[in-house]
Coordinates of C-alpha atoms in Angstrom, one line a residue:
X178 CA -22.7 -26.5 -9.0
X179 CA -21.2 -30.0 -8.7
X180 CA -19.2 -30.6 -5.5
X181 CA -16.8 -32.9 -7.3
X182 CA -16.1 -30.4 -10.0
X183 CA -15.1 -27.9 -7.3
X184 CA -12.2 -30.2 -6.3
X185 CA -10.7 -31.3 -9.6
X186 CA -7.9 -28.7 -9.9
X187 CA -6.9 -28.7 -6.2
X188 CA -3.8 -30.3 -4.7
X189 CA -4.1 -32.6 -1.7
X190 CA -3.7 -29.8 0.9
X191 CA -6.1 -27.5 -0.8
X192 CA -8.7 -30.3 -1.1
X193 CA -8.4 -31.1 2.6
X194 CA -8.9 -27.4 3.5
X195 CA -12.0 -27.2 1.3
X196 CA -13.6 -30.5 2.4
X197 CA -12.8 -30.9 6.0
X198 CA -15.7 -31.6 8.3
X199 CA -14.3 -29.3 11.0
X200 CA -16.2 -26.1 11.5
X201 CA -13.4 -24.2 13.2
X202 CA -10.6 -24.1 10.6
X203 CA -7.5 -22.0 10.1
X204 CA -5.7 -22.3 6.8
X205 CA -2.1 -21.1 6.8
X206 CA -1.5 -20.4 3.1
X207 CA 2.0 -19.7 1.9
X208 CA 2.7 -17.3 -0.9
X209 CA 1.4 -18.7 -4.2
X210 CA -0.4 -21.6 -2.6
X211 CA -3.9 -20.8 -3.8
X212 CA -5.4 -18.9 -0.8
X213 CA -8.2 -17.2 -2.7
X214 CA -9.0 -20.4 -4.6
X215 CA -9.3 -22.3 -1.4
X216 CA -11.5 -19.7 0.3
X217 CA -13.8 -19.5 -2.7
X218 CA -14.1 -23.3 -3.1
X219 CA -14.7 -23.7 0.6
X220 CA -17.7 -21.4 0.5
X221 CA -19.1 -23.0 -2.7
X222 CA -18.4 -26.6 -1.4
X223 CA -20.2 -26.0 1.9
X224 CA -23.3 -24.6 0.0
X225 CA -23.1 -27.3 -2.7
X226 CA -23.1 -30.1 -0.1
X227 CA -25.9 -28.5 2.0
X228 CA -23.6 -28.0 5.0
X229 CA -24.0 -24.3 4.9
X230 CA -26.7 -21.9 3.8
X231 CA -25.8 -19.0 1.4
X232 CA -28.3 -16.7 3.1
X233 CA -26.4 -17.2 6.4
X234 CA -22.9 -17.0 5.0
X235 CA -20.6 -14.1 5.6
X236 CA -17.1 -13.5 4.0
X237 CA -15.0 -10.7 5.6
X238 CA -12.2 -9.4 3.4
X239 CA -9.4 -6.8 3.8
X240 CA -10.4 -4.6 0.8
X241 CA -13.6 -3.9 -1.2
X242 CA -11.8 -5.1 -4.3
X243 CA -11.1 -8.5 -2.6
X244 CA -14.8 -8.8 -1.7
X245 CA -15.8 -8.0 -5.3
X246 CA -13.3 -10.6 -6.7
X247 CA -14.7 -13.2 -4.2
X248 CA -18.2 -12.6 -5.4
X249 CA -17.1 -12.7 -9.1
X250 CA -15.3 -16.1 -8.6
X251 CA -18.4 -17.5 -6.8
X252 CA -20.6 -16.5 -9.7
X253 CA -18.2 -18.1 -12.3
X254 CA -18.1 -21.4 -10.5
X255 CA -21.9 -21.5 -10.6
X256 CA -23.1 -20.2 -7.2
X257 CA -26.4 -18.6 -8.0
X258 CA -27.3 -17.4 -4.5
X259 CA -25.7 -14.2 -3.2
X260 CA -23.6 -14.3 0.0
X261 CA -22.8 -11.4 2.2
X262 CA -19.2 -10.4 1.4
X263 CA -17.5 -7.2 2.4
X264 CA -14.8 -5.5 4.5
X265 CA -15.1 -5.4 8.3
X266 CA -15.9 -1.7 8.0
X267 CA -18.7 -2.1 5.4
X268 CA -20.3 -5.0 7.3
X269 CA -20.1 -3.0 10.6
X270 CA -21.6 0.0 8.8
X271 CA -24.5 -2.1 7.5
X272 CA -25.2 -3.5 10.9
X273 CA -25.1 -0.1 12.6
X274 CA -27.2 1.5 10.0
X275 CA -30.0 -1.0 10.4
X276 CA -29.8 -1.0 14.2
X277 CA -29.9 2.8 14.5
X278 CA -32.8 2.9 12.0
X279 CA -34.7 0.4 14.1
X280 CA -34.0 2.6 17.2
X281 CA -35.0 5.8 15.5
X282 CA -31.5 7.2 15.8
X283 CA -29.8 9.3 13.1
X284 CA -26.9 7.8 11.2
X285 CA -23.8 10.0 11.7
X286 CA -21.7 10.9 8.7
X287 CA -18.8 8.6 8.1
X288 CA -15.5 10.2 7.3
X289 CA -12.1 8.8 6.2
X290 CA -10.0 11.9 6.3
X291 CA -8.1 11.8 9.6
X292 CA -5.3 14.1 8.4
X293 CA -7.7 16.9 7.5
X294 CA -9.6 16.7 10.8
X295 CA -6.4 16.5 13.0
X296 CA -4.9 19.4 11.1
X297 CA -8.0 21.5 11.7
X298 CA -8.2 20.4 15.4
X299 CA -4.5 21.2 16.1
X300 CA -4.4 24.2 13.7
X301 CA -1.3 22.7 12.3
X302 CA -0.4 22.2 8.5
X303 CA -0.9 18.6 7.4
X304 CA 2.7 18.2 6.2
X305 CA 3.9 18.8 9.8
X306 CA 1.9 16.0 11.2
X307 CA 3.2 12.9 9.4
X308 CA 4.8 11.2 12.4
X309 CA 1.9 12.1 14.7
X310 CA -0.7 10.7 12.2
X311 CA 1.2 7.5 11.7
X312 CA 1.2 6.8 15.4
X313 CA -2.4 7.8 15.7
X314 CA -3.3 5.3 13.0
X315 CA -1.4 2.6 14.9
X316 CA -3.2 3.5 18.2
X317 CA -6.6 3.8 16.7
X318 CA -6.4 0.4 15.1
X319 CA -5.8 -1.0 18.6
X320 CA -8.6 0.9 20.3
X321 CA -6.0 3.0 22.2
X322 CA -7.3 6.4 23.3
X323 CA -5.8 9.6 24.7
X324 CA -6.6 8.2 28.2
X325 CA -4.7 5.0 27.6
X326 CA -1.9 5.9 25.2
X327 CA 0.5 6.9 28.0
X328 CA 0.6 3.2 29.1
X329 CA 2.0 2.1 25.7
X330 CA 4.2 5.1 24.9
X331 CA 7.3 3.5 26.6
X332 CA 7.0 0.3 24.6
X333 CA 6.7 2.4 21.5
X334 CA 10.0 4.1 22.4
X335 CA 8.3 7.5 22.3
X336 CA 10.1 10.3 24.2
X337 CA 7.8 12.1 26.7
X338 CA 7.5 15.3 24.6
X339 CA 6.3 13.3 21.5
X340 CA 4.0 11.1 23.7
X341 CA 2.4 14.2 25.1
X342 CA 1.9 15.5 21.5
X343 CA 0.2 12.3 20.4
X344 CA -2.1 12.3 23.4
X345 CA -3.0 15.9 22.6
X346 CA -3.7 14.9 19.0
X347 CA -5.8 11.9 19.9
X348 CA -7.9 14.0 22.3
X349 CA -8.3 16.9 19.8
X350 CA -9.3 14.5 17.1
X351 CA -12.1 13.0 19.2
X352 CA -13.4 16.5 20.1
X353 CA -13.3 17.5 16.4
X354 CA -15.3 14.5 15.4
X355 CA -17.8 15.1 18.2
X356 CA -18.3 18.8 17.2
X357 CA -18.9 17.9 13.6
X358 CA -21.1 15.0 14.4
X359 CA -19.0 12.5 12.4
X360 CA -17.4 9.1 13.0
X361 CA -14.5 7.4 11.3
X362 CA -14.0 3.9 10.0
X363 CA -12.5 2.5 13.2
X364 CA -15.4 4.0 15.2
X365 CA -17.7 1.8 13.2
X366 CA -15.9 -1.3 14.4
X367 CA -15.8 -0.2 18.0
X368 CA -19.4 0.8 18.1
X369 CA -20.5 -2.4 16.4
X370 CA -18.4 -4.6 18.8
X371 CA -19.8 -2.6 21.8
X372 CA -23.4 -3.3 20.7
X373 CA -22.7 -7.0 20.2
X374 CA -20.9 -7.3 23.5
X375 CA -23.4 -5.4 25.6
X376 CA -26.7 -6.5 24.1
X377 CA -27.0 -10.3 24.3
X378 CA -30.4 -10.4 22.4
X379 CA -28.9 -8.3 19.6
X380 CA -25.8 -10.5 19.5
X381 CA -27.9 -13.6 19.3
X382 CA -29.9 -12.3 16.3
X383 CA -26.8 -11.2 14.4
X384 CA -25.0 -14.5 15.1
X385 CA -28.1 -16.4 13.8
X386 CA -28.0 -14.3 10.6
X387 CA -24.2 -14.9 10.1
X388 CA -23.8 -18.5 11.0
X389 CA -21.0 -19.4 8.7
X390 CA -18.1 -16.9 8.8
X391 CA -15.1 -16.8 6.5
X392 CA -12.2 -14.4 7.0
X393 CA -9.6 -13.6 4.2
X394 CA -6.1 -12.2 4.8
X395 CA -6.4 -12.8 8.5
X396 CA -2.7 -11.8 9.0
X397 CA -3.7 -8.2 8.2
X398 CA -6.5 -7.9 10.8
X399 CA -6.1 -5.2 13.4
X400 CA -6.9 -5.8 17.1
X401 CA -10.2 -3.9 16.7
X402 CA -11.2 -6.1 13.8
X403 CA -10.2 -9.2 15.8
X404 CA -12.5 -7.9 18.6
X405 CA -15.4 -7.5 16.2
X406 CA -14.7 -11.0 14.9
X407 CA -14.9 -12.4 18.4
X408 CA -18.2 -10.6 19.0
X409 CA -19.6 -12.2 15.8
X410 CA -18.6 -15.7 16.8
X411 CA -21.1 -18.0 18.4
X412 CA -19.5 -19.4 21.7
X413 CA -19.3 -23.1 21.7
X414 CA -20.7 -23.6 18.2
X415 CA -18.1 -21.9 16.0
X416 CA -18.5 -22.1 12.3
X417 CA -15.4 -20.1 11.3
X418 CA -13.0 -20.5 8.4
X419 CA -10.0 -18.1 8.3
X420 CA -7.2 -17.9 5.7
X421 CA -4.0 -16.1 5.9
X422 CA -0.2 -16.1 6.0
X423 CA 1.7 -14.6 8.9
X424 CA 4.8 -14.4 6.6
X425 CA 2.9 -11.8 4.5
X426 CA 1.8 -9.5 7.4
X427 CA 3.1 -6.2 6.2
X428 CA 0.7 -3.6 7.5
X429 CA 2.0 -3.1 11.1
X430 CA 2.1 0.7 10.5
X431 CA -1.7 0.5 10.1
X432 CA -2.1 -1.6 13.2
X433 CA -2.3 -5.1 11.8
X434 CA -1.2 -7.9 14.1
X435 CA -0.1 -11.3 12.8
X436 CA -0.3 -12.9 16.3
X437 CA -3.9 -14.1 15.4
X438 CA -2.4 -16.7 13.2
X439 CA 1.0 -17.2 14.9
X440 CA -0.9 -18.0 18.2
X441 CA -3.8 -19.7 16.5
X442 CA -4.1 -22.6 18.8
X443 CA -4.3 -20.3 21.9
X444 CA -6.7 -17.9 20.2
X445 CA -9.1 -20.7 19.0
X446 CA -8.9 -23.8 21.2
X447 CA -9.8 -26.9 19.2
X448 CA -9.1 -25.3 15.8
X449 CA -8.0 -27.5 12.9
X450 CA -4.9 -25.9 11.4
X451 CA -4.3 -26.8 7.7
X452 CA -1.2 -25.6 6.0
X453 CA -0.7 -25.0 2.3
X454 CA 3.1 -25.3 1.9
X455 CA 3.2 -25.7 -1.9
X456 CA 3.8 -22.6 -4.0
X457 CA 2.3 -23.2 -7.5
X458 CA 3.5 -19.8 -8.8
X459 CA 7.3 -19.5 -8.4
X460 CA 10.3 -21.6 -9.4
X461 CA 12.1 -23.4 -6.6
X462 CA 15.0 -21.0 -6.8
X463 CA 12.7 -18.0 -6.2
X464 CA 10.9 -19.8 -3.4
X465 CA 14.3 -20.7 -1.8
X466 CA 15.4 -17.1 -1.9
X467 CA 12.2 -15.9 -0.2
X468 CA 12.4 -18.6 2.5
X469 CA 16.0 -17.7 3.2
X470 CA 14.9 -14.1 4.0
X471 CA 12.3 -15.4 6.5
X472 CA 14.7 -17.9 8.0
X473 CA 17.5 -15.3 8.4
X474 CA 15.0 -13.2 10.4
X475 CA 14.1 -16.3 12.4
X476 CA 10.6 -16.3 11.1
X477 CA 8.8 -19.6 10.3
X478 CA 9.3 -20.6 6.7
X479 CA 7.6 -23.7 5.4
X480 CA 7.2 -23.3 1.6
X481 CA 8.3 -25.3 -1.4
X482 CA 7.7 -25.0 -5.1
X483 CA 5.8 -27.3 -7.4
X484 CA 7.2 -25.6 -10.5
X485 CA 10.2 -26.7 -12.7
X486 CA 13.6 -25.2 -12.0
X487 CA 14.5 -21.8 -13.3
X488 CA 17.5 -19.4 -13.1
X489 CA 19.0 -18.6 -9.8
X490 CA 18.1 -15.1 -8.7
X491 CA 20.8 -12.5 -9.5
X492 CA 22.3 -10.0 -7.1
X493 CA 24.0 -7.0 -8.6
X494 CA 25.9 -4.2 -6.8
X495 CA 26.0 -0.7 -8.3
X496 CA 28.2 2.2 -7.4
X497 CA 25.3 4.5 -6.6
X498 CA 21.5 5.0 -7.0
X499 CA 21.8 6.6 -10.5
X500 CA 24.0 3.7 -11.8
X501 CA 21.5 1.2 -10.3
X502 CA 18.5 2.9 -12.0
X503 CA 20.1 3.0 -15.4
X504 CA 21.5 -0.5 -15.0
X505 CA 18.0 -1.8 -14.2
X506 CA 16.6 0.1 -17.2
X507 CA 19.2 -1.3 -19.6
X508 CA 18.6 -4.8 -18.3
X509 CA 14.9 -4.6 -18.9
X510 CA 15.4 -3.1 -22.3
X511 CA 17.5 -6.1 -23.2
X512 CA 14.8 -8.5 -22.0
X513 CA 12.9 -7.8 -25.2
X514 CA 9.8 -6.0 -26.3
X515 CA 7.6 -9.1 -26.1
X516 CA 7.9 -9.3 -22.3
X517 CA 7.4 -5.5 -21.9
X518 CA 4.4 -5.3 -24.2
X519 CA 2.7 -8.2 -22.5
X520 CA 3.1 -6.8 -19.0
X521 CA 5.4 -9.6 -17.8
X522 CA 7.9 -7.3 -16.0
X523 CA 7.8 -5.3 -12.8
X524 CA 10.3 -3.3 -10.8
X525 CA 9.7 -3.3 -7.0
X526 CA 11.3 -1.0 -4.5
X527 CA 10.8 -0.1 -0.8
X528 CA 9.8 3.5 -1.3
X529 CA 8.1 5.8 -3.8
X530 CA 11.3 7.8 -4.1
X531 CA 13.2 4.8 -5.4
X532 CA 10.4 4.1 -7.9
X533 CA 10.4 7.6 -9.3
X534 CA 14.1 7.4 -10.1
X535 CA 13.7 4.1 -11.9
X536 CA 10.7 5.3 -13.9
X537 CA 12.8 8.2 -15.2
X538 CA 15.6 5.8 -16.1
X539 CA 13.2 3.5 -18.0
X540 CA 11.8 6.4 -19.9
X541 CA 15.3 7.5 -20.9
X542 CA 16.0 4.2 -22.6
X543 CA 12.6 4.1 -24.3
X544 CA 11.0 1.5 -22.1
X545 CA 7.2 2.0 -21.7
X546 CA 6.2 2.4 -18.0
X547 CA 2.6 1.5 -17.3
X548 CA 0.8 4.5 -16.0
X549 CA -0.8 4.4 -12.6
X550 CA -2.6 7.7 -12.9
X551 CA -6.0 8.8 -14.3
X552 CA -6.0 9.4 -18.0
X553 CA -9.0 11.6 -18.9
X554 CA -9.8 14.4 -21.2
X555 CA -10.1 17.9 -19.7
X556 CA -13.7 17.3 -18.7
X557 CA -12.9 13.9 -17.2
X558 CA -10.0 15.4 -15.1
X559 CA -12.1 18.3 -14.0
X560 CA -15.0 15.9 -13.0
X561 CA -12.7 13.8 -10.9
X562 CA -11.3 16.8 -9.1
X563 CA -14.9 18.0 -8.4
X564 CA -15.9 14.6 -7.2
X565 CA -12.9 14.3 -4.9
X566 CA -14.2 17.4 -2.9
X567 CA -17.7 16.1 -2.4
X568 CA -18.1 15.1 1.3
X569 CA -21.4 13.2 1.4
X570 CA -22.9 10.2 -0.6
X571 CA -26.1 12.1 -1.4
X572 CA -24.2 15.0 -2.8
X573 CA -22.0 12.7 -4.8
X574 CA -25.0 10.9 -6.2
X575 CA -26.7 14.2 -7.1
X576 CA -23.6 15.5 -8.8
X577 CA -23.3 12.3 -10.9
X578 CA -27.0 12.4 -12.0
X579 CA -26.7 16.1 -12.9
X580 CA -23.7 15.4 -15.2
X581 CA -25.5 12.5 -16.9
X582 CA -28.8 14.4 -17.2
X583 CA -27.2 17.5 -18.7
X584 CA -26.0 15.6 -21.7
X585 CA -28.3 12.6 -21.9
X586 CA -27.5 10.3 -24.8
X587 CA -24.4 12.2 -25.9
X588 CA -22.2 9.2 -25.3
X589 CA -23.5 5.7 -26.1
X590 CA -22.1 2.3 -25.3
X591 CA -20.5 1.0 -22.1
X592 CA -19.6 4.0 -19.8
X593 CA -16.9 2.0 -18.1
X594 CA -15.3 0.5 -21.2
X595 CA -11.5 0.9 -21.2
X596 CA -10.5 3.8 -23.4
X597 CA -7.6 6.1 -24.0
X598 CA -9.2 9.1 -22.3
X599 CA -12.2 9.4 -20.0
X600 CA -15.0 12.0 -20.2
X601 CA -16.9 13.6 -17.3
X602 CA -19.9 11.4 -18.2
X603 CA -17.9 8.3 -17.8
X604 CA -16.6 9.5 -14.4
X605 CA -20.1 10.2 -13.3
X606 CA -21.4 6.8 -14.5
X607 CA -18.6 5.0 -12.6
X608 CA -19.3 7.2 -9.5
X609 CA -22.9 5.8 -9.5
X610 CA -21.5 2.3 -9.9
X611 CA -19.3 2.9 -6.8
X612 CA -22.3 4.2 -4.8
X613 CA -24.3 1.1 -5.6
X614 CA -21.6 -1.0 -4.0
X615 CA -20.7 1.5 -1.3
X616 CA -23.9 3.5 -0.4
X617 CA -22.0 5.7 2.1
X618 CA -19.1 6.5 -0.3
X619 CA -17.9 10.1 -0.5
X620 CA -15.8 11.9 -3.1
X621 CA -12.6 10.9 -1.2
X622 CA -13.5 7.2 -1.1
X623 CA -14.6 7.3 -4.7
X624 CA -11.2 8.8 -5.8
X625 CA -9.4 6.1 -3.7
X626 CA -11.5 3.4 -5.3
X627 CA -10.8 4.7 -8.8
X628 CA -7.0 4.3 -8.1
X629 CA -7.3 0.7 -6.8
X630 CA -10.2 -0.7 -8.8
X631 CA -9.0 0.7 -12.1
X632 CA -12.6 0.7 -13.6
X633 CA -11.4 2.1 -17.0
X634 CA -8.6 -0.5 -17.4
X635 CA -5.8 2.0 -17.4
X636 CA -3.6 -0.5 -15.6
X637 CA -4.2 -3.3 -18.2
X638 CA -2.0 -4.0 -21.2
X639 CA 1.7 -3.5 -21.7
X640 CA 4.5 -1.6 -20.1
X641 CA 6.7 -2.2 -17.1
X642 CA 5.1 -1.7 -13.7
X643 CA 7.1 0.2 -11.1
X644 CA 5.6 -0.3 -7.6
X645 CA 6.5 -0.3 -3.9
X646 CA 6.7 -3.6 -2.0
X647 CA 3.4 -2.8 -0.3
X648 CA 1.6 -2.0 -3.6
X649 CA 2.8 -5.3 -5.2
X650 CA 1.2 -7.6 -2.6
X651 CA -1.3 -9.9 -4.3
X652 CA 0.3 -9.4 -7.7
X653 CA 2.6 -11.5 -9.8
X654 CA 4.9 -11.1 -12.9
X655 CA 7.1 -13.4 -14.8
X656 CA 10.2 -11.3 -14.3
X657 CA 10.8 -9.0 -11.3
X658 CA 13.6 -6.6 -10.6
X659 CA 14.0 -5.6 -6.9
X660 CA 15.9 -2.4 -6.3
X661 CA 17.6 -0.9 -3.3
X662 CA 18.1 -4.2 -1.4
X663 CA 20.5 -2.5 1.0
X664 CA 20.8 -1.1 4.5
X665 CA 18.7 2.0 5.1
X666 CA 16.2 0.8 2.6
X667 CA 15.7 -2.9 3.4
X668 CA 15.2 -2.8 6.3
X669 CA 14.0 0.7 6.1
X670 CA 15.8 3.2 8.4
X671 CA 12.5 3.9 10.1
X672 CA 12.4 0.3 11.5
X673 CA 13.7 0.8 15.0
X674 CA 12.0 -2.0 16.9
X675 CA 12.3 -5.8 16.6
X676 CA 8.7 -6.0 15.4
X677 CA 9.3 -3.4 12.7
X678 CA 12.5 -5.1 11.5
X679 CA 10.7 -8.5 11.2
X680 CA 8.0 -6.8 9.1
X681 CA 10.7 -5.5 6.8
X682 CA 11.9 -9.1 6.3
X683 CA 8.3 -10.1 5.4
X684 CA 8.1 -7.2 3.0
X685 CA 11.2 -8.4 1.1
X686 CA 9.8 -12.0 1.1
X687 CA 6.6 -10.7 -0.4
X688 CA 8.5 -8.8 -3.1
X689 CA 10.7 -11.8 -4.0
X690 CA 7.7 -14.1 -4.3
X691 CA 5.9 -11.8 -6.8
X692 CA 8.3 -13.2 -9.5
X693 CA 7.2 -16.5 -11.2
X694 CA 10.3 -17.2 -13.3
X695 CA 13.1 -14.6 -12.8
X696 CA 14.1 -12.4 -9.9
X697 CA 16.9 -9.8 -10.2
X698 CA 18.0 -8.1 -7.0
X699 CA 20.3 -5.0 -6.8
X700 CA 21.7 -2.6 -4.4
X701 CA 23.8 0.6 -4.4
X702 CA 27.1 0.9 -2.5
X703 CA 26.4 4.6 -2.0
X704 CA 22.9 6.2 -1.9
X705 CA 22.3 9.9 -1.3
X706 CA 26.0 10.2 -0.7
X707 CA 26.1 7.7 2.2
X708 CA 27.8 4.3 2.1
X709 CA 25.5 1.3 2.2
X710 CA 25.8 -2.5 2.5
X711 CA 23.7 -5.2 1.0
X712 CA 20.7 -6.0 3.1
X713 CA 21.4 -8.4 6.0
X714 CA 18.3 -10.4 5.0
X715 CA 20.3 -11.8 2.0
X716 CA 23.4 -12.7 4.1
X717 CA 24.8 -16.1 3.4
X718 CA 22.5 -16.7 0.5
X719 CA 24.4 -18.0 -2.5
X720 CA 23.0 -15.7 -5.2
X721 CA 25.0 -15.7 -8.4
X722 CA 24.4 -14.0 -11.7
X723 CA 23.0 -16.6 -14.1
X724 CA 25.4 -17.2 -17.0
X725 CA 24.0 -15.9 -20.3
X726 CA 25.0 -18.3 -23.1
X727 CA 23.3 -18.3 -26.5
X728 CA 19.9 -16.8 -27.1
X729 CA 17.7 -15.3 -24.4
X730 CA 15.4 -17.7 -22.5
X731 CA 12.4 -16.2 -24.3
X732 CA 14.0 -16.8 -27.7
X733 CA 15.1 -20.2 -26.7
X734 CA 11.5 -21.1 -25.7
X735 CA 10.3 -19.9 -29.0
X736 CA 12.9 -21.8 -30.9
X737 CA 12.2 -25.0 -29.0
X738 CA 8.4 -24.8 -29.6
X739 CA 9.0 -23.9 -33.2
X740 CA 11.3 -26.9 -33.7
X741 CA 8.5 -29.2 -34.8
X742 CA 5.0 -28.5 -36.1
X743 CA 3.8 -31.2 -33.6
X744 CA 4.9 -29.2 -30.6
X745 CA 3.6 -25.9 -32.1
X746 CA 0.2 -27.4 -32.9
X747 CA 0.0 -29.1 -29.5
X748 CA 0.7 -25.8 -27.7
X749 CA -2.1 -24.1 -29.6
X750 CA -4.6 -26.9 -28.7
X751 CA -3.4 -26.9 -25.0
X752 CA -4.0 -23.2 -24.8
X753 CA -7.6 -23.8 -26.0
X754 CA -7.9 -26.6 -23.5
X755 CA -6.7 -24.4 -20.7
X756 CA -9.1 -21.7 -21.7
X757 CA -12.2 -24.0 -21.7
X758 CA -11.1 -25.7 -18.4
X759 CA -10.8 -22.3 -16.8
X760 CA -14.3 -21.2 -18.0
X761 CA -15.8 -24.4 -16.5
X762 CA -14.0 -23.8 -13.2
X763 CA -14.8 -20.1 -13.1
X764 CA -11.1 -19.0 -12.8
X765 CA -8.6 -17.4 -15.0
X766 CA -6.6 -19.6 -17.5
X767 CA -3.3 -18.7 -15.8
X768 CA -4.7 -20.2 -12.6
X769 CA -4.8 -23.6 -14.3
X770 CA -1.2 -23.3 -15.2
X771 CA 1.4 -20.8 -16.4
X772 CA 2.4 -20.3 -20.0
X773 CA 5.8 -21.8 -19.2
X774 CA 4.1 -25.0 -17.7
X775 CA 1.9 -25.2 -20.8
X776 CA 4.9 -25.1 -23.0
X777 CA 6.6 -27.9 -21.0
X778 CA 3.5 -30.1 -21.3
X779 CA 3.5 -29.5 -25.1
X780 CA 7.1 -30.5 -25.2
X781 CA 6.9 -33.6 -22.9
X782 CA 3.7 -35.0 -24.4
X783 CA 2.7 -37.0 -21.2
X784 CA 1.2 -40.3 -22.0
X785 CA -0.7 -40.9 -18.8
X786 CA -1.8 -39.1 -15.6
X787 CA 1.2 -40.3 -13.6
X788 CA 3.6 -38.7 -16.1
X789 CA 1.5 -35.5 -16.1
X790 CA 1.9 -35.4 -12.3
X791 CA 5.6 -35.8 -12.6
X792 CA 5.8 -32.8 -15.0
X793 CA 3.4 -30.5 -13.2
X794 CA 3.2 -31.6 -9.5
X795 CA -0.6 -31.1 -9.6
X796 CA -1.3 -34.2 -7.5
X797 CA -2.7 -37.6 -8.4
X798 CA -6.5 -36.7 -8.2
X799 CA -6.2 -33.5 -10.2
X800 CA -4.0 -35.2 -12.9
X801 CA -6.3 -38.2 -13.1
X802 CA -9.3 -35.9 -13.5
X803 CA -7.7 -33.5 -16.1
X804 CA -5.7 -36.0 -18.1
X805 CA -8.5 -37.4 -20.4
X806 CA -9.4 -33.9 -21.7
X807 CA -5.8 -32.8 -21.9
X808 CA -4.9 -36.0 -23.8
X809 CA -7.6 -35.2 -26.3
X810 CA -6.1 -31.8 -26.8
X811 CA -2.7 -33.3 -27.3
X812 CA -3.6 -35.9 -29.9
X813 CA -6.4 -34.1 -31.9

């Protein structure tokens, strides 16, 4: 791993974040600014320059998938040593398991099924507890108990009768866990933090083990996670690198608190704050629309685009929800099969109900919708149903081995290879894979992991994706349609406090910035029979429907590239150059530059690094480093 190679494709702000000598660093990374790239390179750069030891490096992520992606990227850029990377919960579980084993104490069963336990404790059907469970999740993430909830009920605008019901549920839940001898995920965080705070010798040993701490998606951390982070830090000799974007904090209902980054100087005196204000993903027009949403909500908004200009986002009003769904479907159908087949299009909406209506409309006009479900044969579906009901890791492991042993050798090849349908053996093999990464996984966590990790590649390939704003976070598409941008939906009618309304603005910002080239917004003048207005977040934003003259943008690009054999051949060579450069850097080709940017380079044929920088906005050092190999690709 060469430290110089780790910097070649970074802009000036990213490079500063990776190379700074400070040991207490907070990176405020705007949408599309390369957050994951910076975090990965920071870890690798510190190890490559011998300023950090891989054996003492800890990376805390928001999801298991993010931890896996981080390790994958580190391997691809040449880091041979393994670092500790995982969620707050998995790291806390590992620490507690070792500590309790050393003390000869049994490890309680970890459960992640609060609804079932609360339903059993209160003897109330699950479907009647939605509001209570939502408030319990919020309280639990803040360490609020039945004894302390009454002090916050007023600020939560809870009437006395509901507050009493929540207090009853919190107390009943604790009794139910105690009687069953189980703990939940938040209990892991609290107990681990308690041990670190109360036992100075233990804390000193753990802090010696984890000397270099990195935190991803810091805007999504809950107060309990922040408490554990504080307990892991070494007072006076911080070696802490956190990355996040308060403008993308969208999990308030789960207890996340963006104040960690908003008040970063107060939380971490002496911290070096580095901002990544350049979006390398979206056109200036899309970035401006997203920034306008934040500014209208009086939220900080410092973001600009490095990409070439594109069409102004369009805002379309429809008479009602059915007309909107069919209008979106027709518009996508007219976009062309190439974009649909290559997965370049998504429709985003605030709720699942909106998504379902749009999916039906797309199917009506013959547009393929990418399936989000499990596609297995009868044995595969039956196996997944069986696995979902298994409540312990040992039972899940035995179940998987039994299936594989019953029909050993019947299915050769890679058990996790993407396929049209999945058998029970493949489900069992992937369950064991899950347990290797999550030794305490249960059937419920395995089923959840199957949905998010997509081990069989069901979510790959063509078709239009239809997702909620929350599910779209961290994703991107060339063209995005955003539906139901109206009052009652955006902001959602459930947002009754100022904090909740601000989160709704951040949600719309996240949705808009998922589009790289085109963003189409729409709203219904009547929905469910009630009159609506366009969302106030778009007030005073001059959104106009782009004029359509001549062939589509996609066809125009094809015609332009096909105009001369020189451009066509150059594009082919540049694609190979991008692929090889990505392999050397351990990243995806699209992270070097988009297809649209590659086409522009082929058309412009830059003659020097300065001109390349004018076209791409990559920065002087990056263009100087990349230009010789790029020029070879252009002239060969």
